[in-house]
XYZ file of C-alpha atoms in Angstrom:
655
model
C 0.013 -0.017 0.000
C 1.397 3.382 -1.048
C 1.571 6.330 1.352
C -1.250 8.028 -0.524
C -3.415 4.910 -0.318
C -2.636 4.598 3.411
C -3.585 8.211 4.091
C -6.761 7.892 2.009
C -7.762 4.724 3.903
C -7.185 6.379 7.305
C -9.178 9.392 6.179
C -12.073 7.164 5.041
C -12.134 4.967 8.121
C -14.548 5.847 10.964
C -17.402 4.587 13.045
C -20.669 4.528 11.147
C -23.018 7.308 12.338
C -25.922 5.963 14.369
C -29.339 5.486 12.773
C -30.771 8.176 15.063
C -28.073 10.626 14.222
C -28.523 10.207 10.504
C -32.303 10.433 10.621
C -32.093 13.609 12.776
C -30.062 15.261 10.007
C -32.207 13.977 7.174
C -35.580 14.711 8.750
C -35.456 18.465 7.969
C -35.059 17.887 4.178
C -37.792 17.094 1.661
C -35.416 15.706 -1.001
C -32.840 13.006 -0.165
C -30.345 11.732 -2.634
C -28.165 8.645 -2.175
C -24.922 7.625 -3.721
C -25.003 3.973 -4.859
C -21.573 2.249 -4.656
C -20.330 1.894 -1.095
C -23.379 3.730 0.142
C -26.742 2.043 -0.726
C -24.894 -0.940 -2.187
C -21.566 -2.399 -1.232
C -19.335 -4.658 -3.235
C -18.356 -7.961 -1.663
C -14.673 -7.069 -2.084
C -12.423 -4.618 -0.297
C -11.409 -2.515 -3.331
C -13.346 -1.817 -6.602
C -10.478 -3.218 -8.688
C -10.789 -6.596 -6.889
C -13.686 -7.189 -9.215
C -11.145 -7.744 -11.954
C -9.454 -10.496 -9.985
C -12.794 -12.346 -9.909
C -13.281 -11.760 -13.630
C -9.866 -13.370 -14.169
C -11.147 -16.520 -12.436
C -13.682 -16.930 -15.251
C -11.732 -15.901 -18.286
C -8.702 -17.917 -17.256
C -5.491 -18.324 -19.168
C -6.976 -17.297 -22.504
C -6.990 -13.724 -21.203
C -3.770 -13.318 -19.160
C -3.197 -10.254 -16.945
C -6.809 -9.139 -17.287
C -6.727 -6.900 -14.212
C -3.677 -4.991 -15.381
C -5.021 -4.584 -18.924
C -8.486 -3.571 -17.673
C -7.144 -0.885 -15.332
C -4.852 0.435 -18.059
C -7.749 0.513 -20.554
C -9.796 2.671 -18.204
C -6.919 5.008 -17.631
C -6.431 5.419 -21.405
C -10.161 5.902 -22.018
C -10.315 8.696 -19.430
C -7.193 10.398 -20.688
C -8.404 10.396 -24.304
C -11.995 11.386 -23.576
C -13.208 14.930 -23.884
C -16.323 14.006 -21.871
C -16.732 14.294 -18.158
C -17.471 10.552 -17.822
C -16.666 7.453 -19.855
C -18.848 4.407 -20.515
C -17.936 0.742 -20.152
C -17.960 0.541 -23.888
C -15.438 3.357 -24.090
C -13.184 1.486 -21.697
C -13.255 -1.730 -23.655
C -12.423 0.099 -26.859
C -9.013 0.667 -25.227
C -8.564 -2.962 -24.125
C -5.779 -4.674 -26.138
C -7.963 -7.153 -27.963
C -9.148 -6.764 -31.543
C -11.729 -9.564 -31.653
C -15.138 -7.915 -31.089
C -16.782 -11.106 -29.815
C -14.034 -11.514 -27.144
C -14.421 -7.909 -26.052
C -18.170 -8.315 -25.730
C -17.552 -11.559 -23.772
C -15.214 -9.772 -21.342
C -17.679 -6.903 -20.912
C -20.526 -9.290 -20.222
C -18.473 -11.227 -17.620
C -17.532 -7.980 -15.836
C -21.158 -6.965 -15.590
C -22.149 -10.407 -14.410
C -19.523 -10.290 -11.663
C -20.577 -6.797 -10.699
C -24.212 -7.899 -10.480
C -23.323 -10.805 -8.098
C -20.964 -8.936 -5.816
C -23.290 -5.982 -5.254
C -25.410 -6.244 -2.145
C -27.325 -4.005 0.233
C -25.312 -1.935 2.604
C -26.756 -3.132 5.956
C -26.097 0.243 7.553
C -27.786 2.371 4.908
C -30.719 0.191 3.912
C -32.590 1.026 7.130
C -32.051 4.721 6.482
C -33.367 4.337 2.941
C -36.499 2.420 4.184
C -37.237 5.085 6.795
C -36.922 7.817 4.173
C -39.509 5.917 2.084
C -41.735 5.535 5.146
C -41.528 9.285 5.861
C -42.500 10.104 2.267
C -39.220 11.780 1.399
C -38.590 12.271 -2.300
C -35.645 9.965 -2.983
C -33.114 10.281 -5.828
C -30.232 7.947 -6.683
C -27.101 9.645 -8.026
C -23.902 7.924 -9.102
C -20.593 8.590 -10.860
C -20.311 5.324 -12.754
C -19.331 3.967 -16.200
C -21.798 1.059 -15.942
C -25.029 1.433 -17.975
C -28.063 2.972 -16.269
C -30.267 -0.008 -17.217
C -27.835 -2.374 -15.517
C -27.719 -0.296 -12.366
C -31.518 0.010 -12.225
C -31.772 -3.771 -12.498
C -29.350 -4.303 -9.601
C -31.153 -1.759 -7.448
C -34.487 -3.547 -8.069
C -32.855 -6.934 -7.275
C -31.812 -5.504 -3.934
C -35.321 -4.163 -3.217
C -34.467 -0.501 -3.781
C -37.437 0.581 -5.863
C -39.152 3.561 -4.226
C -37.227 6.446 -5.717
C -38.120 9.301 -8.027
C -35.236 9.093 -10.529
C -31.893 7.459 -11.115
C -28.945 9.577 -12.355
C -25.836 7.901 -13.728
C -22.915 10.113 -14.832
C -22.008 8.218 -18.005
C -25.620 8.573 -19.313
C -25.753 12.342 -19.025
C -22.046 13.163 -19.330
C -22.049 14.984 -16.001
C -20.400 14.028 -12.721
C -20.903 14.494 -9.015
C -17.178 15.121 -8.704
C -17.390 18.303 -10.796
C -20.736 19.244 -9.279
C -22.437 19.378 -12.680
C -24.549 16.270 -11.999
C -25.934 17.788 -8.827
C -26.856 20.967 -10.662
C -28.525 18.911 -13.354
C -30.509 16.938 -10.838
C -31.695 20.062 -9.023
C -32.669 21.939 -12.184
C -34.415 19.023 -13.864
C -36.648 18.504 -10.796
C -37.039 22.223 -9.920
C -35.601 21.618 -6.457
C -34.388 24.369 -4.178
C -30.918 23.225 -3.095
C -31.731 24.241 0.482
C -34.385 21.533 0.680
C -32.019 18.766 -0.497
C -29.484 16.611 1.284
C -27.099 14.072 -0.212
C -25.501 10.953 1.422
C -22.416 9.208 0.171
C -18.926 7.899 0.964
C -16.648 10.175 -1.089
C -15.364 13.343 0.572
C -14.997 15.074 -2.734
C -17.945 13.750 -4.784
C -20.510 13.202 -2.069
C -19.682 15.907 0.505
C -17.811 18.881 -0.846
C -19.458 18.950 -4.326
C -23.101 18.969 -3.166
C -22.278 21.609 -0.545
C -20.729 23.750 -3.318
C -24.110 23.860 -5.076
C -26.025 24.823 -1.931
C -27.141 21.385 -0.761
C -26.420 19.802 2.598
C -24.515 16.559 2.706
C -23.615 13.654 4.971
C -20.349 11.722 4.621
C -20.376 8.089 5.645
C -17.131 6.135 6.061
C -15.950 3.874 3.256
C -14.269 1.634 5.776
C -16.068 0.900 9.048
C -13.850 1.196 12.124
C -13.337 -2.063 14.035
C -15.209 -4.110 11.377
C -13.843 -7.599 11.652
C -12.528 -9.354 8.577
C -13.486 -12.817 9.780
C -11.680 -14.646 6.983
C -8.977 -12.066 6.303
C -8.006 -10.365 3.042
C -4.880 -12.310 2.063
C -6.407 -13.631 -1.139
C -9.279 -12.750 -3.364
C -11.187 -15.735 -1.867
C -10.833 -14.583 1.757
C -11.307 -10.939 0.717
C -14.585 -11.861 -1.004
C -15.825 -14.143 1.773
C -15.090 -11.609 4.579
C -16.938 -8.925 2.643
C -19.843 -11.256 1.763
C -20.650 -12.020 5.424
C -19.916 -8.509 6.707
C -22.152 -6.886 4.109
C -25.123 -9.081 4.845
C -28.285 -7.219 5.774
C -29.761 -8.864 8.888
C -33.498 -8.355 9.367
C -32.999 -8.958 13.118
C -30.111 -8.569 15.513
C -30.106 -12.110 16.794
C -26.450 -12.879 17.603
C -26.914 -16.655 17.170
C -28.413 -16.196 13.769
C -25.540 -13.919 12.806
C -22.992 -16.461 14.075
C -24.694 -19.104 12.013
C -24.597 -16.950 8.884
C -21.042 -15.650 9.299
C -19.247 -18.610 10.728
C -21.193 -21.869 10.644
C -22.748 -21.346 7.179
C -19.541 -21.009 5.222
C -18.096 -24.157 6.869
C -21.263 -26.162 6.315
C -21.384 -25.108 2.720
C -17.737 -26.052 2.223
C -18.300 -29.485 3.790
C -21.258 -30.444 1.603
C -19.523 -29.256 -1.600
C -16.557 -31.435 -0.629
C -18.919 -34.358 -0.078
C -20.418 -33.945 -3.525
C -16.955 -33.934 -5.162
C -16.074 -37.105 -3.231
C -19.260 -38.827 -4.212
C -18.620 -37.934 -7.840
C -14.982 -39.103 -7.651
C -15.990 -42.499 -6.246
C -19.078 -42.872 -8.398
C -21.373 -43.192 -5.358
C -25.101 -42.770 -5.996
C -26.529 -43.751 -2.548
C -25.753 -41.800 0.614
C -27.002 -42.114 4.192
C -26.683 -39.164 6.497
C -26.520 -40.346 10.089
C -28.687 -38.699 12.787
C -28.379 -36.471 14.674
C -25.438 -34.434 13.322
C -26.311 -35.424 9.773
C -29.693 -33.667 9.929
C -28.393 -30.220 9.140
C -25.764 -31.685 6.835
C -28.411 -33.390 4.689
C -30.541 -30.271 4.716
C -27.598 -28.254 3.452
C -26.567 -30.911 0.900
C -30.097 -31.086 -0.595
C -30.238 -27.278 -0.754
C -26.973 -26.980 -2.678
C -27.650 -30.001 -4.892
C -31.492 -30.190 -5.200
C -31.404 -32.081 -8.509
C -28.594 -34.567 -8.953
C -28.006 -38.255 -9.539
C -27.248 -39.090 -5.905
C -29.976 -40.483 -3.738
C -29.754 -39.143 -0.131
C -31.382 -40.690 2.924
C -31.552 -39.844 6.554
C -30.726 -42.851 8.725
C -31.918 -42.690 12.326
C -28.942 -44.209 14.173
C -26.650 -43.325 17.072
C -23.511 -44.759 18.615
C -25.720 -46.377 21.181
C -28.282 -47.834 18.759
C -25.523 -49.446 16.662
C -23.121 -50.346 19.455
C -25.407 -52.163 21.900
C -26.759 -54.708 19.350
C -23.255 -56.064 18.576
C -21.945 -56.357 22.130
C -23.080 -59.937 22.511
C -20.442 -60.822 19.921
C -17.683 -59.233 22.005
C -18.351 -57.630 25.348
C -14.851 -57.756 26.721
C -14.115 -54.840 29.082
C -11.289 -53.593 26.905
C -13.507 -53.686 23.817
C -16.169 -51.594 25.478
C -13.556 -49.031 26.571
C -12.593 -48.629 22.981
C -16.190 -48.008 21.994
C -17.024 -45.212 24.412
C -15.842 -41.636 24.550
C -12.017 -41.192 24.341
C -12.058 -38.583 27.090
C -9.254 -38.638 29.650
C -11.710 -39.178 32.532
C -14.173 -42.033 32.168
C -17.251 -41.922 34.342
C -19.181 -44.898 35.662
C -22.274 -43.365 33.984
C -20.449 -43.522 30.637
C -19.593 -47.204 31.134
C -23.169 -48.155 31.958
C -24.449 -46.021 29.052
C -21.894 -47.696 26.820
C -23.377 -51.111 27.402
C -26.997 -50.008 27.343
C -27.776 -50.415 31.022
C -29.567 -47.866 33.199
C -27.188 -47.079 36.094
C -30.156 -46.292 38.341
C -31.091 -50.022 38.334
C -27.734 -51.074 39.791
C -27.337 -48.845 42.848
C -26.859 -51.806 45.209
C -24.191 -53.408 43.057
C -22.381 -50.059 42.688
C -22.427 -49.513 46.445
C -21.160 -53.106 47.027
C -17.975 -52.219 45.152
C -17.597 -48.863 46.977
C -18.412 -46.777 43.930
C -21.179 -44.200 43.362
C -22.954 -42.844 40.306
C -20.449 -39.897 40.101
C -17.302 -42.019 40.254
C -14.782 -41.321 37.528
C -11.681 -43.190 36.416
C -8.453 -42.040 34.781
C -8.260 -43.751 31.382
C -4.538 -44.215 31.898
C -5.013 -46.822 34.607
C -8.656 -47.880 34.347
C -7.792 -51.310 32.939
C -5.875 -52.086 36.151
C -8.807 -51.384 38.402
C -9.699 -54.877 39.657
C -12.768 -53.792 41.608
C -14.239 -52.191 38.488
C -13.549 -55.294 36.418
C -15.161 -57.539 39.021
C -18.266 -55.408 39.072
C -18.318 -55.375 35.239
C -18.187 -59.160 35.134
C -21.438 -59.232 37.164
C -23.083 -57.162 34.415
C -22.121 -59.484 31.578
C -25.306 -61.545 31.659
C -27.511 -58.434 31.459
C -25.239 -56.964 28.735
C -25.683 -60.061 26.477
C -29.410 -60.212 27.084
C -29.923 -56.511 26.271
C -27.647 -56.772 23.245
C -29.350 -59.730 21.637
C -32.800 -58.164 22.105
C -31.700 -55.036 20.345
C -29.783 -56.927 17.677
C -32.956 -58.500 16.339
C -34.714 -55.191 16.012
C -31.708 -53.472 14.407
C -31.569 -56.285 11.880
C -35.164 -55.642 10.858
C -34.625 -51.865 10.728
C -31.609 -52.151 8.434
C -33.480 -54.579 6.161
C -36.390 -52.126 5.803
C -34.024 -49.261 5.011
C -32.354 -51.331 2.234
C -28.888 -50.998 3.659
C -26.667 -53.087 1.418
C -24.214 -52.892 -1.414
C -22.023 -49.954 -2.200
C -22.937 -46.707 -0.395
C -21.627 -43.699 1.493
C -22.325 -42.695 5.066
C -21.950 -39.148 6.351
C -21.543 -38.018 9.955
C -19.537 -35.561 12.015
C -16.726 -37.988 12.988
C -14.393 -38.716 14.726
C -13.034 -42.263 14.631
C -15.430 -44.295 12.543
C -17.058 -46.177 15.469
C -20.555 -46.169 14.016
C -19.221 -47.301 10.641
C -17.439 -50.148 12.407
C -20.593 -51.230 14.270
C -22.708 -51.048 11.088
C -20.223 -53.066 9.035
C -19.973 -55.692 11.781
C -23.728 -56.095 11.886
C -24.029 -56.326 8.101
C -21.234 -58.885 7.948
C -22.888 -60.949 10.667
C -26.049 -60.896 8.620
C -24.137 -61.908 5.471
C -25.267 -58.711 3.775
C -22.869 -57.565 1.110
C -21.504 -54.109 1.864
C -18.890 -51.642 0.715
C -19.081 -48.598 2.935
C -17.382 -45.263 2.263
C -17.312 -43.112 5.378
C -17.207 -39.321 5.054
C -16.617 -37.167 8.139
C -15.760 -33.633 9.086
C -12.649 -35.085 10.708
C -10.937 -38.417 11.275
C -9.149 -38.159 14.627
C -5.825 -39.761 15.625
C -7.635 -42.406 17.687
C -9.359 -43.849 14.613
C -7.078 -46.960 14.927
C -9.169 -48.329 17.803
C -11.865 -49.083 15.198
C -9.541 -50.692 12.632
C -8.814 -53.954 14.404
C -11.376 -56.049 12.598
C -11.222 -54.441 9.167
C -9.632 -51.540 7.337
C -12.494 -49.052 7.324
C -12.754 -46.623 4.465
C -12.625 -43.288 6.280
C -12.283 -39.837 4.782
C -11.975 -36.515 6.609
C -12.656 -32.993 5.375
C -11.023 -30.779 7.972
C -8.408 -33.226 9.160
C -7.767 -36.869 8.384
C -5.195 -38.772 10.387
C -5.919 -42.051 8.522
C -4.881 -40.656 5.160
C -2.514 -37.949 6.441
C -0.691 -38.798 9.761
C 0.599 -35.225 9.888
C -2.924 -33.787 10.241
C -3.841 -31.337 13.000
C -6.989 -31.876 15.028
C -8.302 -28.330 14.961
C -11.412 -28.836 17.128
C -10.084 -30.789 20.081
C -10.059 -27.866 22.482
C -13.715 -26.959 21.781
C -15.254 -30.214 20.549
C -18.423 -29.691 22.589
C -18.985 -26.231 21.164
C -18.424 -27.492 17.635
C -20.716 -30.518 17.979
C -23.483 -28.286 19.425
C -23.805 -26.467 16.097
C -24.991 -29.607 14.386
C -27.642 -30.701 16.830
C -30.960 -31.919 15.492
C -33.744 -30.685 17.728
C -34.695 -34.216 18.807
C -33.367 -36.824 21.209
C -30.701 -39.382 20.335
C -31.787 -42.766 18.938
C -32.019 -45.363 21.685
C -33.119 -48.511 19.872
C -35.815 -49.826 17.529
C -39.213 -51.441 17.800
C -42.058 -52.451 15.517
C -44.915 -49.946 15.285
C -47.858 -50.200 12.932
C -46.154 -52.933 10.931
C -42.862 -51.069 10.402
C -39.636 -50.692 12.334
C -39.330 -47.272 13.985
C -36.459 -45.581 15.747
C -37.182 -44.885 19.481
C -35.724 -41.608 20.540
C -34.464 -40.750 24.019
C -35.919 -37.570 25.554
C -34.312 -34.482 24.019
C -31.699 -33.279 26.519
C -32.727 -29.669 26.097
C -36.317 -30.225 27.086
C -36.741 -30.547 30.867
C -40.156 -31.167 32.431
C -41.786 -30.385 29.148
C -40.096 -26.962 28.825
C -37.549 -26.084 26.220
C -34.217 -24.800 27.513
C -32.878 -21.627 25.829
C -30.317 -23.694 23.898
C -33.110 -25.105 21.698
C -33.991 -21.761 20.146
C -30.350 -20.630 20.037
C -29.178 -23.695 18.055
C -32.236 -23.384 15.841
C -31.278 -19.750 15.098
C -27.647 -20.744 14.372
C -28.774 -23.298 11.827
C -31.327 -20.905 10.319
C -28.442 -18.439 9.817
C -26.254 -21.141 8.260
C -29.022 -22.120 5.848
C -29.629 -18.517 4.916
C -25.911 -18.226 4.036
C -26.278 -21.278 1.785
C -29.365 -19.801 0.203
C -27.478 -16.589 -0.579
C -24.568 -18.604 -2.000
C -27.001 -20.271 -4.374
C -27.902 -16.838 -5.637
C -24.190 -16.134 -6.156
C -23.124 -19.444 -7.647
C -21.534 -17.685 -10.558
C -18.779 -16.483 -8.261
C -18.681 -19.097 -5.515
C -18.263 -21.913 -8.014
C -15.022 -20.302 -9.252
C -13.564 -19.715 -5.806
C -11.138 -22.201 -4.301
C -11.907 -22.137 -0.555
C -9.865 -24.423 1.599
C -11.420 -26.222 4.559
C -9.102 -24.267 6.870
C -10.321 -20.944 5.477
C -13.987 -21.876 5.853
C -13.320 -23.206 9.415
C -11.417 -20.131 10.515
C -14.494 -18.270 11.817
C -15.480 -21.154 14.072
C -11.870 -21.726 15.002
C -11.454 -18.123 16.105
C -14.478 -18.447 18.435
C -13.218 -21.777 19.740
C -9.595 -20.891 20.355
C -9.573 -17.062 20.772
C -13.009 -16.268 22.268
C -13.857 -12.683 23.083
C -16.439 -11.541 25.623
C -19.247 -11.882 23.070
C -18.262 -15.414 22.213
C -18.209 -16.432 25.845
C -21.592 -14.771 26.422
C -23.031 -16.755 23.534
C -21.783 -20.209 24.430
C -20.062 -20.625 27.818
C -23.208 -21.635 29.622
C -24.561 -23.972 26.970
C -25.370 -27.384 28.362
C -23.606 -30.308 26.665
C -24.732 -33.922 26.921
C -22.772 -36.965 25.808
C -22.744 -40.639 26.763
C -24.516 -40.230 30.055
C -22.617 -37.085 31.030
C -23.863 -33.509 31.155
C -22.045 -30.255 31.896
C -21.759 -26.661 30.816
C -19.374 -26.056 27.941
C -17.211 -23.558 29.913
C -18.404 -22.862 33.396
C -15.496 -22.915 35.842
C -15.647 -22.047 39.521
C -13.624 -19.086 40.831
C -9.879 -18.882 40.587
C -9.702 -18.647 44.389
C -11.592 -21.971 44.656
C -9.186 -23.736 42.390
C -6.109 -22.392 44.144
C -7.199 -24.381 47.155
C -8.601 -27.298 45.174
C -6.137 -28.149 42.447
C -7.497 -31.642 41.911
C -10.923 -30.155 41.285
C -9.406 -27.807 38.696
C -7.917 -30.793 36.862
C -11.156 -32.760 36.911
C -13.301 -29.788 35.873
C -10.876 -28.798 33.141
C -10.799 -32.324 31.689
C -14.607 -32.560 31.861
C -15.069 -29.248 29.961
C -15.928 -29.652 26.299
C -14.680 -26.153 25.516
C -11.377 -26.038 27.325
C -10.112 -22.774 25.978
C -13.411 -21.126 26.873
C -13.084 -22.634 30.336
C -9.628 -21.062 30.813
C -10.704 -17.689 29.394
C -13.713 -17.602 31.745
C -11.487 -18.513 34.638
C -8.530 -16.118 34.071
C -10.334 -13.232 32.325
C -7.090 -12.195 30.574
C -5.804 -12.187 27.050
C -3.360 -15.092 27.308
C -2.090 -17.580 24.674
C -4.820 -20.031 25.634
C -4.250 -22.438 22.753
C -0.626 -22.915 23.746
C -1.658 -23.256 27.374
C -4.179 -25.917 26.386
C -1.559 -27.936 24.515
C 0.815 -27.587 27.436
C -1.796 -28.838 29.899
C -2.445 -31.886 27.754
C 1.032 -33.076 28.522
C 0.024 -33.454 32.193
C -3.058 -35.574 31.634
């Protein structure tokens, strides 16, 4: 960035005036004129010339150095012209290409890109609507080389319709910058300049020029102070995506909806587009999305690919519903430990839940072995606990009985769902346990199967599910099976991440025959207590609504998004920032979320006081290990800006 550009950016960076402040100034004027670009509409790029980088994505190698040539063509057109303003056609006459058809093609692509990247300015749209409501006479005035018809079309597409007239400099050969376009507008409409006010982002064209002809004017900043570039501006992809989510007009101010749109939506979209590519590569035409995390995944996939040659199904399964039915084949204590949560601390509740037994029915047995329902064991030495193993041996008869009962019902359910042959399964991850259980069941039933598992991530502990067969596992965000050097990017906030995918229904417990068909029996939804929904239900719903709205908007902008090469790391970076570097707003959103998994429930990040832990170090360790958002836990505890991700990795060494 040159010194001139730096100074100009600093000069054009400020806080946006408040709605009340703007309306107070506008209210005294009968005639209100708006600039278009970077005022009523914003481009989903940081600089206007970034448009040419996107055009280059389309035109490719056949038109090398398009951006440089396009900028130079405009410079030449302006230097040669005797008019105040040039047209897009004038510019392309100076482009170094003699073939008329190719020039027309380039011109059409540029306008197509402009159409897709233009969107409502969320700050100014409310002002415009209020002016309409107050019956102000509204005029739209722009210095622009694009055709008036094109601009009118874009305005209408963005619901800007209720204005008197549209003035475009290239159509009348007059500009705001010189002041001649403002004079023309005032004269043509017989407007007293003292009754008119103009709003725009350019100091020269939108502030000084209208004032020089007797109008009032309001300057709004081109760059909004403290606006966060969620995805950065290092490339045209991140530049575009950051602008796309920042420029969104939100009808309401729900922070969960906004999080869903800005952070969850891009990642969800990236995941389902990756899935589609993988299905195509492997010629898969039958896909089962696993409940519950697969619910929003399937919804997103079907929205992005509504008409394709891949049949998608929603399979109501859970770790429990697939795990319990196969335990009678192998219920060894070590086997069960490999099937349940890989957490450092293993609770007695989790063990009972893992074998499908209700811990409340075994209180006498638990007491006999000097345990209680809240007892937890360190995974490092749990296999050496003789008392626990003895107690477990007394459960074996019940485990086998429960398992065989559920096996018969699972067999019927899978048969009805036509689960056989070559197909894909989709879930959140992390080690392929459900794929292992399903494959084992199908093999036992002599049902031919060739399962391709697709997951958001394949964690380093996937090997515990590879002892009986080499599962076909594929991870989007990280994949330790196919790339041992992967990095597990969600381990410090796994609970927070998984919460985003929740279906608003209980986990599948087992299956039974109802009305002549096998149905999945759901456990009570964890977030409904005594018939009353907890706040998390609506919050997760709003997050997912925001994510689906993002995907809906992407479908309107496929022309650009299909040409962008977004990596999984880029699309994950918004969620990653919240998970690993949470600010006060992030903590307010998620710290007190309840999280339920394998018989355990806790808040995501709800530590006791620092003073308490100073005198209870063991409790700090147990609470920290139990937290499913460990960095959020530490930030809530210490309240300081510390390198929490490094601290988290350091603490893992002392597990």
